[in-house]
Tab-separated table of C-alpha atoms (C1' of nucleotides) in Angstrom:
chain	number	residue	atom	x	y	z
A	170	MET	CA	-0.015	-0.022	-0.018
A	171	ALA	CA	1.719	3.107	-1.244
A	172	ARG	CA	1.899	5.775	1.328
A	173	THR	CA	2.056	9.270	-0.022
A	174	VAL	CA	3.020	12.111	2.241
A	175	PHE	CA	1.212	15.429	1.843
A	176	GLU	CA	1.904	18.969	3.003
A	177	LYS	CA	-0.946	20.751	4.617
A	178	CYS	CA	-0.862	23.609	2.104
A	179	ASP	CA	-1.144	21.010	-0.623
A	180	ALA	CA	-4.120	19.350	1.078
A	181	ILE	CA	-5.817	22.809	1.297
A	182	THR	CA	-5.512	23.541	-2.352
A	183	ARG	CA	-6.635	20.105	-3.421
A	184	VAL	CA	-9.611	20.093	-1.104
A	185	ALA	CA	-10.464	23.696	-2.202
A	186	GLU	CA	-10.661	22.489	-5.849
A	187	VAL	CA	-13.143	19.775	-4.855
A	188	PHE	CA	-15.318	22.388	-3.039
A	189	ARG	CA	-15.081	24.607	-6.153
A	190	GLU	CA	-16.300	21.731	-8.278
A	191	LEU	CA	-18.995	20.297	-6.090
A	192	GLY	CA	-19.935	22.944	-3.550
A	193	PHE	CA	-19.817	22.364	0.209
A	194	GLU	CA	-22.755	19.924	0.395
A	195	GLY	CA	-21.950	18.234	-2.808
A	196	ALA	CA	-18.378	17.487	-1.766
A	197	SER	CA	-18.813	14.273	0.293
A	198	LEU	CA	-15.872	12.805	2.060
A	199	TYR	CA	-15.826	10.054	-0.533
A	200	GLU	CA	-15.548	12.483	-3.376
A	201	ILE	CA	-12.881	14.415	-1.473
A	202	THR	CA	-10.715	11.420	-0.741
A	203	GLU	CA	-11.263	10.250	-4.271
A	204	ARG	CA	-10.381	13.449	-6.086
A	205	THR	CA	-7.613	14.596	-3.768
A	206	GLY	CA	-5.810	11.275	-3.201
A	207	LEU	CA	-5.875	11.976	0.515
A	208	SER	CA	-7.266	9.331	2.753
A	209	LYS	CA	-9.723	10.153	5.459
A	210	GLY	CA	-6.977	9.659	8.002
A	211	SER	CA	-4.909	12.339	6.297
A	212	LEU	CA	-7.869	14.676	5.959
A	213	TYR	CA	-8.793	14.385	9.615
A	214	HIS	CA	-5.167	14.746	10.597
A	215	PHE	CA	-4.957	18.070	8.766
A	216	PHE	CA	-8.518	19.167	9.584
A	217	PRO	CA	-9.527	17.730	13.034
A	218	GLU	CA	-12.759	19.806	12.786
A	219	GLY	CA	-13.841	17.840	9.701
A	220	LYS	CA	-15.545	19.232	6.684
A	221	GLU	CA	-16.455	22.461	8.328
A	222	GLY	CA	-12.847	22.984	9.387
A	223	MET	CA	-11.714	22.342	5.914
A	224	ALA	CA	-14.042	24.903	4.497
A	225	GLN	CA	-12.963	27.438	7.110
A	226	GLU	CA	-9.286	26.946	6.549
A	227	ILE	CA	-9.797	27.029	2.765
A	228	LEU	CA	-11.786	30.263	2.876
A	229	ALA	CA	-9.053	31.727	5.068
A	230	ASP	CA	-6.428	30.511	2.594
A	231	VAL	CA	-8.193	32.068	-0.375
A	232	ASP	CA	-8.749	35.214	1.607
A	233	GLN	CA	-5.149	35.395	2.415
A	234	TRP	CA	-4.255	35.138	-1.255
A	235	PHE	CA	-6.547	37.942	-2.140
A	236	VAL	CA	-5.266	40.115	0.630
A	237	ARG	CA	-1.715	39.692	-0.466
A	238	GLU	CA	-2.266	39.743	-4.172
A	239	VAL	CA	-5.177	42.152	-4.562
A	240	PHE	CA	-6.449	43.877	-1.436
A	241	GLU	CA	-3.168	45.128	0.074
A	242	PRO	CA	-1.789	46.363	-3.172
A	243	LEU	CA	-5.083	48.215	-3.787
A	244	GLU	CA	-4.827	49.738	-0.344
A	245	ARG	CA	-1.181	50.463	-0.319
A	246	ASP	CA	0.384	50.794	-3.703
A	247	GLU	CA	0.118	53.384	-6.412
A	248	ALA	CA	-3.493	53.199	-7.527
A	249	CYS	CA	-3.168	52.626	-11.272
A	250	VAL	CA	-0.438	50.099	-10.777
A	251	ALA	CA	-2.482	48.229	-8.151
A	252	ILE	CA	-5.612	48.273	-10.379
A	253	THR	CA	-3.665	46.920	-13.366
A	254	ARG	CA	-2.259	44.286	-11.093
A	255	MET	CA	-5.722	43.364	-9.961
A	256	TRP	CA	-6.936	42.581	-13.481
A	257	GLN	CA	-4.027	40.263	-13.945
A	258	ALA	CA	-4.412	38.661	-10.621
A	259	ILE	CA	-8.105	37.991	-11.089
A	260	ASP	CA	-7.747	36.583	-14.548
A	261	SER	CA	-5.087	34.228	-13.461
A	262	TYR	CA	-6.827	33.254	-10.232
A	263	PHE	CA	-10.123	32.391	-11.831
A	264	ARG	CA	-8.334	30.743	-14.749
A	265	SER	CA	-9.980	32.921	-17.261
A	266	GLY	CA	-13.319	32.005	-15.923
A	267	ARG	CA	-12.841	28.279	-15.651
A	268	ARG	CA	-12.697	28.499	-11.888
A	269	ILE	CA	-15.337	29.952	-9.677
A	270	CYS	CA	-15.131	32.015	-6.488
A	271	LEU	CA	-15.645	29.928	-3.433
A	272	PHE	CA	-16.848	32.991	-1.523
A	273	GLY	CA	-19.435	33.672	-4.189
A	274	ALA	CA	-20.530	29.995	-4.305
A	275	PHE	CA	-20.763	29.677	-0.615
A	276	ALA	CA	-22.739	32.953	-0.371
A	277	LEU	CA	-25.504	31.363	-2.469
A	278	ASP	CA	-25.967	27.989	-0.985
A	279	GLU	CA	-26.912	26.718	2.447
A	280	THR	CA	-23.419	27.230	3.841
A	281	ARG	CA	-23.823	30.976	3.700
A	282	ASP	CA	-24.993	31.099	7.355
A	283	ARG	CA	-22.098	29.031	8.587
A	284	PHE	CA	-19.429	31.135	6.906
A	285	ALA	CA	-21.350	34.397	6.790
A	286	LYS	CA	-18.686	36.470	8.368
A	287	PRO	CA	-15.642	35.685	6.268
A	288	ILE	CA	-17.833	35.862	3.162
A	289	ARG	CA	-19.035	39.259	4.013
A	290	LEU	CA	-15.583	40.546	4.981
A	291	TYR	CA	-14.086	39.238	1.805
A	292	PHE	CA	-16.437	41.161	-0.444
A	293	LYS	CA	-16.507	44.275	1.868
A	294	ARG	CA	-12.786	44.504	1.757
A	295	TRP	CA	-12.503	43.984	-1.952
A	296	ILE	CA	-15.060	46.678	-2.685
A	297	GLU	CA	-13.679	49.104	-0.248
A	298	ALA	CA	-10.067	48.554	-1.245
A	299	LEU	CA	-10.971	49.083	-4.914
A	300	ASP	CA	-13.148	52.025	-3.986
A	301	GLY	CA	-10.143	53.617	-2.189
A	302	ALA	CA	-7.706	53.007	-5.065
A	303	LEU	CA	-10.122	54.570	-7.574
A	304	VAL	CA	-10.489	57.629	-5.346
A	305	ARG	CA	-6.667	57.921	-5.108
A	306	ALA	CA	-6.524	57.609	-8.872
A	307	GLY	CA	-8.751	60.662	-9.089
A	308	VAL	CA	-12.261	59.263	-9.463
A	309	ASP	CA	-14.855	61.169	-7.484
A	310	ALA	CA	-16.150	59.442	-4.359
A	311	VAL	CA	-19.601	58.499	-5.504
A	312	THR	CA	-18.498	57.220	-8.936
A	313	ALA	CA	-15.679	55.242	-7.241
A	314	ARG	CA	-17.885	53.439	-4.905
A	315	SER	CA	-20.404	52.628	-7.495
A	316	LEU	CA	-17.690	51.485	-9.953
A	317	ALA	CA	-16.087	49.252	-7.367
A	318	GLU	CA	-19.377	47.596	-6.586
A	319	ASP	CA	-19.965	47.243	-10.284
A	320	ILE	CA	-16.692	45.554	-10.789
A	321	VAL	CA	-16.842	43.062	-7.995
A	322	GLY	CA	-20.347	42.211	-8.750
A	323	GLY	CA	-19.628	42.095	-12.408
A	324	ILE	CA	-16.900	39.523	-11.897
A	325	GLN	CA	-19.033	37.339	-9.777
A	326	GLY	CA	-21.837	37.396	-12.392
A	327	SER	CA	-19.440	36.665	-15.182
A	328	LEU	CA	-18.223	33.594	-13.339
A	329	THR	CA	-21.774	32.387	-13.007
A	330	LEU	CA	-22.379	33.029	-16.618
A	331	ALA	CA	-19.133	31.314	-17.632
A	332	ARG	CA	-20.182	28.221	-15.834
A	333	ALA	CA	-23.747	28.350	-17.212
A	334	LEU	CA	-22.832	28.975	-20.718
A	335	LYS	CA	-19.880	26.563	-20.550
A	336	GLY	CA	-17.483	28.976	-22.173
A	337	ASP	CA	-14.935	31.247	-20.627
A	338	ALA	CA	-14.970	33.920	-23.308
A	339	VAL	CA	-17.677	35.662	-21.383
A	340	PHE	CA	-15.316	36.105	-18.496
A	341	SER	CA	-12.541	37.666	-20.583
A	342	ARG	CA	-15.039	39.905	-22.320
A	343	THR	CA	-16.425	41.007	-18.942
A	344	LEU	CA	-12.944	41.758	-17.555
A	345	ALA	CA	-12.136	43.797	-20.661
A	346	ARG	CA	-15.395	45.763	-20.312
A	347	LEU	CA	-14.885	46.469	-16.701
A	348	GLN	CA	-11.230	47.470	-17.340
A	349	ARG	CA	-12.403	49.840	-20.007
A	350	ARG	CA	-14.981	51.327	-17.701
A	351	VAL	CA	-12.244	52.098	-15.211
A	352	ASP	CA	-10.105	53.721	-17.969
A	353	ASP	CA	-13.075	55.834	-18.951
A	354	ALA	CA	-13.561	56.996	-15.360
A	355	LEU	CA	-9.929	57.943	-15.213
A	356	SER	CA	-9.812	59.950	-18.499
A	357	PRO	CA	-13.268	61.322	-18.992
A	358	LYS	CA	-12.383	63.104	-22.185
A	359	ARG	CA	-13.093	60.551	-24.893
A	360	LYS	CA	-16.414	58.994	-24.100
A	361	SER	CA	-16.685	55.716	-25.902
A	362	PRO	CA	-19.798	53.921	-24.702
A	363	SER	CA	-17.471	51.645	-22.833
A	364	TYR	CA	-18.852	48.748	-24.845
A	365	ALA	CA	-17.950	47.953	-28.452
A	366	SER	CA	-14.632	46.740	-29.526
A	367	THR	CA	-14.785	43.811	-27.217
A	368	ARG	CA	-14.050	41.548	-30.079
A	369	ASN	CA	-14.185	37.973	-28.945
A	370	SER	CA	-16.973	36.642	-31.030
A	371	LEU	CA	-19.790	37.226	-28.620
A	372	LYS	CA	-21.990	34.398	-29.782
A	373	GLU	CA	-19.306	31.816	-29.093
A	374	ASP	CA	-20.479	30.816	-25.635
A	375	CYS	CA	-24.147	30.650	-26.278
A	376	ASP	CA	-24.042	28.675	-29.438
A	377	ARG	CA	-22.098	25.524	-28.409
A	378	GLU	CA	-24.294	22.618	-27.964
A	379	SER	CA	-22.885	20.951	-24.955
A	380	GLY	CA	-19.249	20.587	-25.378
A	381	ALA	CA	-16.962	18.353	-23.369
A	382	SER	CA	-19.331	17.597	-20.518
A	383	GLY	CA	-17.015	15.126	-18.839
A	384	ARG	CA	-14.448	15.774	-16.149
A	385	ARG	CA	-13.733	19.523	-15.997
A	386	ASP	CA	-10.128	20.542	-16.359
A	387	ARG	CA	-8.862	21.555	-12.955
A	388	GLY	CA	-6.319	24.064	-13.892
A	389	GLU	CA	-3.089	23.263	-12.021
B	1227	MET	CA	-54.004	13.962	11.840
B	1228	ALA	CA	-54.885	16.977	9.917
B	1229	ARG	CA	-54.747	16.331	6.161
B	1230	THR	CA	-53.986	19.311	3.968
B	1231	VAL	CA	-54.635	19.094	0.280
B	1232	PHE	CA	-52.207	20.830	-1.995
B	1233	GLU	CA	-52.135	21.949	-5.606
B	1234	LYS	CA	-49.122	20.859	-7.651
B	1235	CYS	CA	-48.281	24.518	-8.580
B	1236	ASP	CA	-48.345	25.311	-4.920
B	1237	ALA	CA	-45.972	22.470	-4.243
B	1238	ILE	CA	-43.667	23.730	-6.964
B	1239	THR	CA	-43.387	27.160	-5.584
B	1240	ARG	CA	-42.904	25.956	-2.009
B	1241	VAL	CA	-40.173	23.501	-2.900
B	1242	ALA	CA	-38.531	26.086	-5.130
B	1243	GLU	CA	-38.233	28.339	-2.213
B	1244	VAL	CA	-36.418	25.647	-0.271
B	1245	PHE	CA	-33.978	25.074	-3.089
B	1246	ARG	CA	-33.323	28.762	-3.287
B	1247	GLU	CA	-32.578	28.805	0.451
B	1248	LEU	CA	-30.539	25.653	0.655
B	1249	GLY	CA	-29.374	24.737	-2.731
B	1250	PHE	CA	-29.969	21.356	-4.349
B	1251	GLU	CA	-27.664	19.268	-2.162
B	1252	GLY	CA	-28.502	21.257	0.985
B	1253	ALA	CA	-32.202	20.755	0.518
B	1254	SER	CA	-32.642	17.354	2.156
B	1255	LEU	CA	-36.112	15.659	1.996
B	1256	TYR	CA	-36.361	16.282	5.651
B	1257	GLU	CA	-35.881	20.017	5.231
B	1258	ILE	CA	-38.198	20.066	2.309
B	1259	THR	CA	-41.085	18.361	4.155
B	1260	GLU	CA	-40.359	20.463	7.193
B	1261	ARG	CA	-40.330	23.867	5.359
B	1262	THR	CA	-43.073	23.193	2.824
B	1263	GLY	CA	-45.571	21.309	5.076
B	1264	LEU	CA	-45.810	18.626	2.401
B	1265	SER	CA	-45.244	15.084	3.485
B	1266	LYS	CA	-42.993	12.665	1.678
B	1267	GLY	CA	-46.081	10.945	0.329
B	1268	SER	CA	-47.350	14.162	-1.283
B	1269	LEU	CA	-43.911	15.094	-2.590
B	1270	TYR	CA	-43.505	11.713	-4.305
B	1271	HIS	CA	-47.034	11.921	-5.522
B	1272	PHE	CA	-46.330	15.214	-7.230
B	1273	PHE	CA	-42.801	14.288	-8.285
B	1274	PRO	CA	-42.436	10.596	-8.882
B	1275	GLU	CA	-38.897	11.228	-10.025
B	1276	GLY	CA	-37.841	12.403	-6.644
B	1277	LYS	CA	-35.526	15.250	-5.902
B	1278	GLU	CA	-34.149	15.444	-9.352
B	1279	GLY	CA	-37.660	15.553	-10.755
B	1280	MET	CA	-38.565	18.387	-8.354
B	1281	ALA	CA	-35.574	20.420	-9.461
B	1282	GLN	CA	-36.362	19.819	-13.150
B	1283	GLU	CA	-39.975	20.849	-12.808
B	1284	ILE	CA	-39.039	23.854	-10.774
B	1285	LEU	CA	-36.467	25.023	-13.219
B	1286	ALA	CA	-39.018	24.504	-16.006
B	1287	ASP	CA	-41.588	26.528	-13.951
B	1288	VAL	CA	-39.192	29.378	-13.401
B	1289	ASP	CA	-38.189	29.328	-17.005
B	1290	GLN	CA	-41.722	29.493	-18.050
B	1291	TRP	CA	-42.214	32.612	-15.851
B	1292	PHE	CA	-39.274	34.338	-17.419
B	1293	VAL	CA	-40.332	33.423	-20.904
B	1294	ARG	CA	-43.853	34.844	-20.255
B	1295	GLU	CA	-42.812	37.872	-18.272
B	1296	VAL	CA	-39.464	38.829	-19.729
B	1297	PHE	CA	-38.163	36.944	-22.737
B	1298	GLU	CA	-41.238	36.934	-24.990
B	1299	PRO	CA	-41.928	40.618	-24.308
B	1300	LEU	CA	-38.374	41.389	-25.143
B	1301	GLU	CA	-38.575	39.348	-28.329
B	1302	ARG	CA	-41.997	40.560	-29.363
B	1303	ASP	CA	-43.050	43.878	-27.873
B	1304	GLU	CA	-41.951	47.377	-28.514
B	1305	ALA	CA	-38.341	47.405	-27.331
B	1306	CYS	CA	-38.393	50.247	-24.803
B	1307	VAL	CA	-41.647	49.067	-23.246
B	1308	ALA	CA	-40.291	45.558	-22.983
B	1309	ILE	CA	-37.145	46.671	-21.416
B	1310	THR	CA	-38.864	48.913	-18.867
B	1311	ARG	CA	-41.020	45.951	-18.078
B	1312	MET	CA	-38.003	43.832	-17.652
B	1313	TRP	CA	-36.611	45.981	-14.880
B	1314	GLN	CA	-39.898	45.798	-12.992
B	1315	ALA	CA	-40.279	42.057	-13.520
B	1316	ILE	CA	-36.736	41.358	-12.301
B	1317	ASP	CA	-36.953	43.598	-9.267
B	1318	SER	CA	-40.263	41.988	-8.280
B	1319	TYR	CA	-39.146	38.433	-9.039
B	1320	PHE	CA	-35.871	38.598	-6.993
B	1321	ARG	CA	-37.699	40.462	-4.259
B	1322	SER	CA	-35.236	43.368	-4.455
B	1323	GLY	CA	-32.380	41.032	-4.027
B	1324	ARG	CA	-33.606	38.931	-1.170
B	1325	ARG	CA	-34.303	36.004	-3.461
B	1326	ILE	CA	-31.559	34.395	-5.589
B	1327	CYS	CA	-31.704	32.971	-9.066
B	1328	LEU	CA	-32.043	29.200	-9.081
B	1329	PHE	CA	-30.373	28.902	-12.477
B	1330	GLY	CA	-27.483	30.922	-11.252
B	1331	ALA	CA	-27.133	28.961	-8.032
B	1332	PHE	CA	-27.448	25.622	-9.807
B	1333	ALA	CA	-24.889	26.768	-12.363
B	1334	LEU	CA	-22.240	27.100	-9.623
B	1335	ASP	CA	-22.702	23.928	-7.602
B	1336	GLU	CA	-22.620	20.257	-8.334
B	1337	THR	CA	-25.942	20.096	-9.898
B	1338	ARG	CA	-24.668	22.093	-12.954
B	1339	ASP	CA	-23.960	18.991	-14.911
B	1340	ARG	CA	-27.352	17.396	-14.233
B	1341	PHE	CA	-29.262	20.513	-15.305
B	1342	ALA	CA	-26.686	21.921	-17.715
B	1343	LYS	CA	-29.011	22.283	-20.686
B	1344	PRO	CA	-31.929	24.194	-19.058
B	1345	ILE	CA	-29.332	26.423	-17.333
B	1346	ARG	CA	-27.540	27.205	-20.527
B	1347	LEU	CA	-30.735	27.866	-22.453
B	1348	TYR	CA	-32.131	30.160	-19.832
B	1349	PHE	CA	-29.174	32.465	-19.912
B	1350	LYS	CA	-28.726	32.213	-23.632
B	1351	ARG	CA	-32.333	33.202	-24.300
B	1352	TRP	CA	-32.291	36.031	-21.748
B	1353	ILE	CA	-29.109	37.549	-23.210
B	1354	GLU	CA	-30.289	37.089	-26.839
B	1355	ALA	CA	-33.737	38.415	-26.207
B	1356	LEU	CA	-32.305	41.538	-24.464
B	1357	ASP	CA	-29.729	41.925	-27.224
B	1358	GLY	CA	-32.452	41.776	-29.787
B	1359	ALA	CA	-34.597	44.411	-28.021
B	1360	LEU	CA	-31.651	46.722	-27.681
B	1361	VAL	CA	-30.898	46.503	-31.368
B	1362	ARG	CA	-34.496	47.193	-32.136
B	1363	ALA	CA	-34.418	50.140	-29.818
B	1364	GLY	CA	-31.567	51.567	-31.954
B	1365	VAL	CA	-28.338	50.339	-30.198
B	1366	ASP	CA	-25.658	49.194	-32.584
B	1367	ALA	CA	-25.119	45.477	-32.717
B	1368	VAL	CA	-21.785	45.142	-30.915
B	1369	THR	CA	-22.780	47.451	-28.075
B	1370	ALA	CA	-26.146	45.712	-27.687
B	1371	ARG	CA	-24.606	42.292	-27.325
B	1372	SER	CA	-22.113	43.497	-24.845
B	1373	LEU	CA	-24.665	45.436	-22.887
B	1374	ALA	CA	-27.081	42.494	-22.717
B	1375	GLU	CA	-24.313	40.316	-21.378
B	1376	ASP	CA	-23.342	43.050	-18.948
B	1377	ILE	CA	-26.828	43.308	-17.704
B	1378	VAL	CA	-27.655	39.679	-17.226
B	1379	GLY	CA	-24.295	39.035	-15.636
B	1380	GLY	CA	-24.594	42.192	-13.469
B	1381	ILE	CA	-27.807	40.969	-12.119
B	1382	GLN	CA	-26.458	37.619	-11.156
B	1383	GLY	CA	-23.397	39.172	-9.570
B	1384	SER	CA	-25.522	41.581	-7.537
B	1385	LEU	CA	-27.633	38.761	-6.279
B	1386	THR	CA	-24.404	37.058	-5.019
B	1387	LEU	CA	-23.318	40.288	-3.442
B	1388	ALA	CA	-26.744	40.889	-1.876
B	1389	ARG	CA	-26.569	37.510	-0.210
B	1390	ALA	CA	-22.917	37.933	0.812
B	1391	LEU	CA	-23.289	41.447	2.306
B	1392	LYS	CA	-26.645	40.641	3.805
B	1393	GLY	CA	-28.285	43.739	2.373
B	1394	ASP	CA	-30.524	44.168	-0.619
B	1395	ALA	CA	-29.530	47.785	-1.277
B	1396	VAL	CA	-26.791	46.587	-3.564
B	1397	PHE	CA	-29.273	44.906	-5.789
B	1398	SER	CA	-31.442	48.001	-6.224
B	1399	ARG	CA	-28.371	50.120	-6.802
B	1400	THR	CA	-27.157	47.674	-9.510
B	1401	LEU	CA	-30.490	47.636	-11.216
B	1402	ALA	CA	-30.476	51.416	-11.274
B	1403	ARG	CA	-26.933	51.510	-12.617
B	1404	LEU	CA	-27.741	49.038	-15.384
B	1405	GLN	CA	-30.932	50.801	-16.237
B	1406	ARG	CA	-29.050	54.073	-16.576
B	1407	ARG	CA	-26.509	52.375	-18.771
B	1408	VAL	CA	-29.241	51.356	-21.216
B	1409	ASP	CA	-30.612	54.852	-21.152
B	1410	ASP	CA	-27.214	56.213	-22.012
B	1411	ALA	CA	-26.869	53.754	-24.892
B	1412	LEU	CA	-30.257	54.898	-26.240
B	1413	SER	CA	-29.570	58.671	-26.030
B	1414	PRO	CA	-25.873	59.017	-26.534
B	1415	LYS	CA	-26.021	62.805	-26.216
B	1416	ARG	CA	-25.530	63.605	-22.555
B	1417	LYS	CA	-22.749	61.399	-21.312
B	1418	SER	CA	-22.979	61.006	-17.605
B	1419	PRO	CA	-20.428	58.469	-16.444
B	1420	SER	CA	-23.402	56.098	-15.826
B	1421	TYR	CA	-22.496	56.026	-12.216
B	1422	ALA	CA	-23.032	58.771	-9.680
B	1423	SER	CA	-26.405	59.708	-8.415
B	1424	THR	CA	-27.124	56.142	-7.238
B	1425	ARG	CA	-27.989	57.593	-3.987
B	1426	ASN	CA	-28.909	54.685	-1.617
B	1427	SER	CA	-26.185	55.172	0.992
B	1428	LEU	CA	-23.616	52.950	-0.643
B	1429	LYS	CA	-21.856	51.909	2.640
B	1430	GLU	CA	-25.105	50.596	4.143
B	1431	ASP	CA	-24.558	46.944	3.240
B	1432	CYS	CA	-20.949	46.596	4.055
B	1433	ASP	CA	-21.128	48.204	7.481
B	1434	ARG	CA	-23.736	46.248	9.251
B	1435	GLU	CA	-22.202	43.781	11.647
B	1436	SER	CA	-24.274	40.673	11.243
B	1437	GLY	CA	-27.916	41.714	11.340
B	1438	ALA	CA	-30.819	39.306	11.736
B	1439	SER	CA	-28.904	36.158	11.078
B	1440	GLY	CA	-31.854	33.933	11.918
B	1441	ARG	CA	-34.475	32.637	9.571
B	1442	ARG	CA	-34.453	34.566	6.353
B	1443	ASP	CA	-37.699	36.128	5.351
B	1444	ARG	CA	-39.133	34.066	2.486
B	1445	GLY	CA	-40.945	36.773	0.613
B	1446	GLU	CA	-44.507	35.766	0.172
C	1473	DT	C1'	20.356	1.575	14.695
C	1474	DC	C1'	16.680	1.920	17.401
C	1475	DC	C1'	12.740	4.230	19.266
C	1476	DA	C1'	9.290	7.649	19.793
C	1477	DA	C1'	6.496	10.587	17.252
C	1478	DT	C1'	3.797	11.283	13.479
C	1479	DA	C1'	1.201	10.621	9.411
C	1480	DT	C1'	-1.417	7.401	6.585
C	1481	DA	C1'	-4.750	3.839	5.460
C	1482	DT	C1'	-8.901	1.617	6.338
C	1483	DA	C1'	-12.304	-0.860	9.097
C	1484	DC	C1'	-15.962	0.600	11.646
C	1485	DC	C1'	-19.998	3.334	13.641
C	1486	DA	C1'	-24.264	6.049	14.307
C	1487	DT	C1'	-26.954	9.113	11.775
C	1488	DT	C1'	-28.965	10.944	7.849
C	1489	DT	C1'	-30.064	10.386	3.239
C	1490	DG	C1'	-33.293	9.621	-0.850
C	1491	DG	C1'	-36.673	6.562	-1.833
C	1492	DT	C1'	-40.649	2.876	-1.141
C	1493	DC	C1'	-44.584	0.835	0.832
C	1494	DT	C1'	-48.721	0.518	3.521
C	1495	DA	C1'	-52.527	2.468	5.809
C	1496	DT	C1'	-56.098	5.683	5.884
C	1497	DA	C1'	-58.544	10.114	5.395
C	1498	DG	C1'	-61.291	12.627	2.506
C	1499	DC	C1'	-63.562	13.623	-1.931
C	1500	DC	C1'	-66.314	12.340	-5.829
C	1501	DG	C1'	-70.158	10.259	-8.603
C	1502	DC	C1'	-73.967	7.776	-7.872
D	1489	DG	C1'	-75.256	8.033	2.334
D	1490	DC	C1'	-72.229	4.726	0.269
D	1491	DG	C1'	-68.226	2.838	-2.124
D	1492	DG	C1'	-64.292	3.447	-4.866
D	1493	DC	C1'	-60.539	6.211	-5.845
D	1494	DT	C1'	-56.978	9.457	-5.026
D	1495	DA	C1'	-53.899	12.007	-2.214
D	1496	DT	C1'	-51.668	12.286	2.249
D	1497	DA	C1'	-49.170	10.648	6.313
D	1498	DG	C1'	-45.622	8.343	8.018
D	1499	DA	C1'	-43.222	3.888	9.030
D	1500	DC	C1'	-39.711	1.574	6.878
D	1501	DC	C1'	-35.404	0.443	4.052
D	1502	DA	C1'	-30.802	0.185	1.954
D	1503	DA	C1'	-27.221	3.157	0.868
D	1504	DA	C1'	-24.403	6.997	1.752
D	1505	DT	C1'	-22.911	10.340	4.965
D	1506	DG	C1'	-19.610	12.591	8.371
D	1507	DG	C1'	-16.828	11.130	11.844
D	1508	DT	C1'	-13.871	7.783	14.915
D	1509	DA	C1'	-10.741	4.147	16.157
D	1510	DT	C1'	-7.198	1.211	15.189
D	1511	DA	C1'	-3.371	-0.655	12.948
D	1512	DT	C1'	0.713	0.315	10.471
D	1513	DA	C1'	4.219	2.639	7.671
D	1514	DT	C1'	7.576	6.379	7.729
D	1515	DT	C1'	10.281	9.773	9.562
D	1516	DG	C1'	13.752	12.230	12.328
D	1517	DG	C1'	16.466	12.460	16.476
D	1518	DA	C1'	19.574	10.261	20.031
DNA sequence: TCCAATATATACCATTTGGTCTATAGCCGC
DNA sequence: GCGGCTATAGACCAAATGGTATATATTGGA
């Protein structure tokens, strides 16, 4: 019987991926052991609090990543640099729309009450950090707040659409659109409608019949 | 033993509400019987296919509602009238953000594969119908498509945010913002940044500490 | 090299799960 | 008012669930 040794951080990312695929309720311990390769023994060694503990640690881990890669830069660094960095970080984190947001997913299903606080804090901090950066970049207060909310919400919505339409082009298009909207807010001279020129064959997603419905690629 | 007689359509709306609250996996038959008042016998009388059958019929029912109240008007009626009607229908359907979208929720969790087709068709039709109406209203093709996607995705995202932040103001603000964006696309003269003047105290949602975390009001 | 500490694998357990079956309450046509 | 039929209630069941206990393999330090 081959014994594989795991690092806890590795366990966290693996289990996180299962939660992303199946949701909290849908991720049975059987599925988790099966998909991660970790036995129950290992899982309960790393997460003595069981499934709920896994979810908590995973959310904390994701949050930490966002704090480091997105929130703190937005709060601390030069605004435009931080915002540019955000677009890159988001696109890479969500794998161009193939990955969903655990906080968003948990917000919708039954788990929302159990993890309400971290979920709320995550979105609150994101919106506020972005808001602050926009203001520092010269956007007026009211517009900044609204734009920040628009962006964070828009990203979540596009992740839903990407999953629903089974295509990730919608995610890239949305990021591009939101990015343009920020640019427009920063240089209010030329007023393109902030749409148009998002040229990734818009019908692509909707028109595919069902695609590869088998195992979903899990990024890396 | 009091025996209550139910109509099937009543059963559908009740069970739908439970799925909205708990998600597909989270809605155990126990919770369903408890919250709807329908016994297992009644449930399996109405839905011989069990939970999966319930979900299918419920999705079909929701879809039907949207077809009647939103999609067909968008496809058929005078564009501006239909779009105005859409904002009202959406706001009332989602109870100003207190209710989530079953299609969106199912798209994210494990159930997505099981109900992939209706989910995809729902979003596809919504986007295309809105796209078409915008074009008929005089918006150029590329902008219309992008705007339609923006709106449908934005609504989904704001529902996630509303749940996450435990406040529905974000939903109303988003609807107002999207509505303004359509208005701007229709009358490209005055170019307000399509933000600003969304005056519902933007910090409201984020700042509350935890609020009434007990049973969520279930609309009517 | 040996031993203690630790991490893994898996058998096992009580509970809950979705689903079925039986009994019966209430409604309908007559 | 009566009898058959339908819809409801709830006991019941096998399977799956989250969680625990035990046995064992591996590691690192003395």
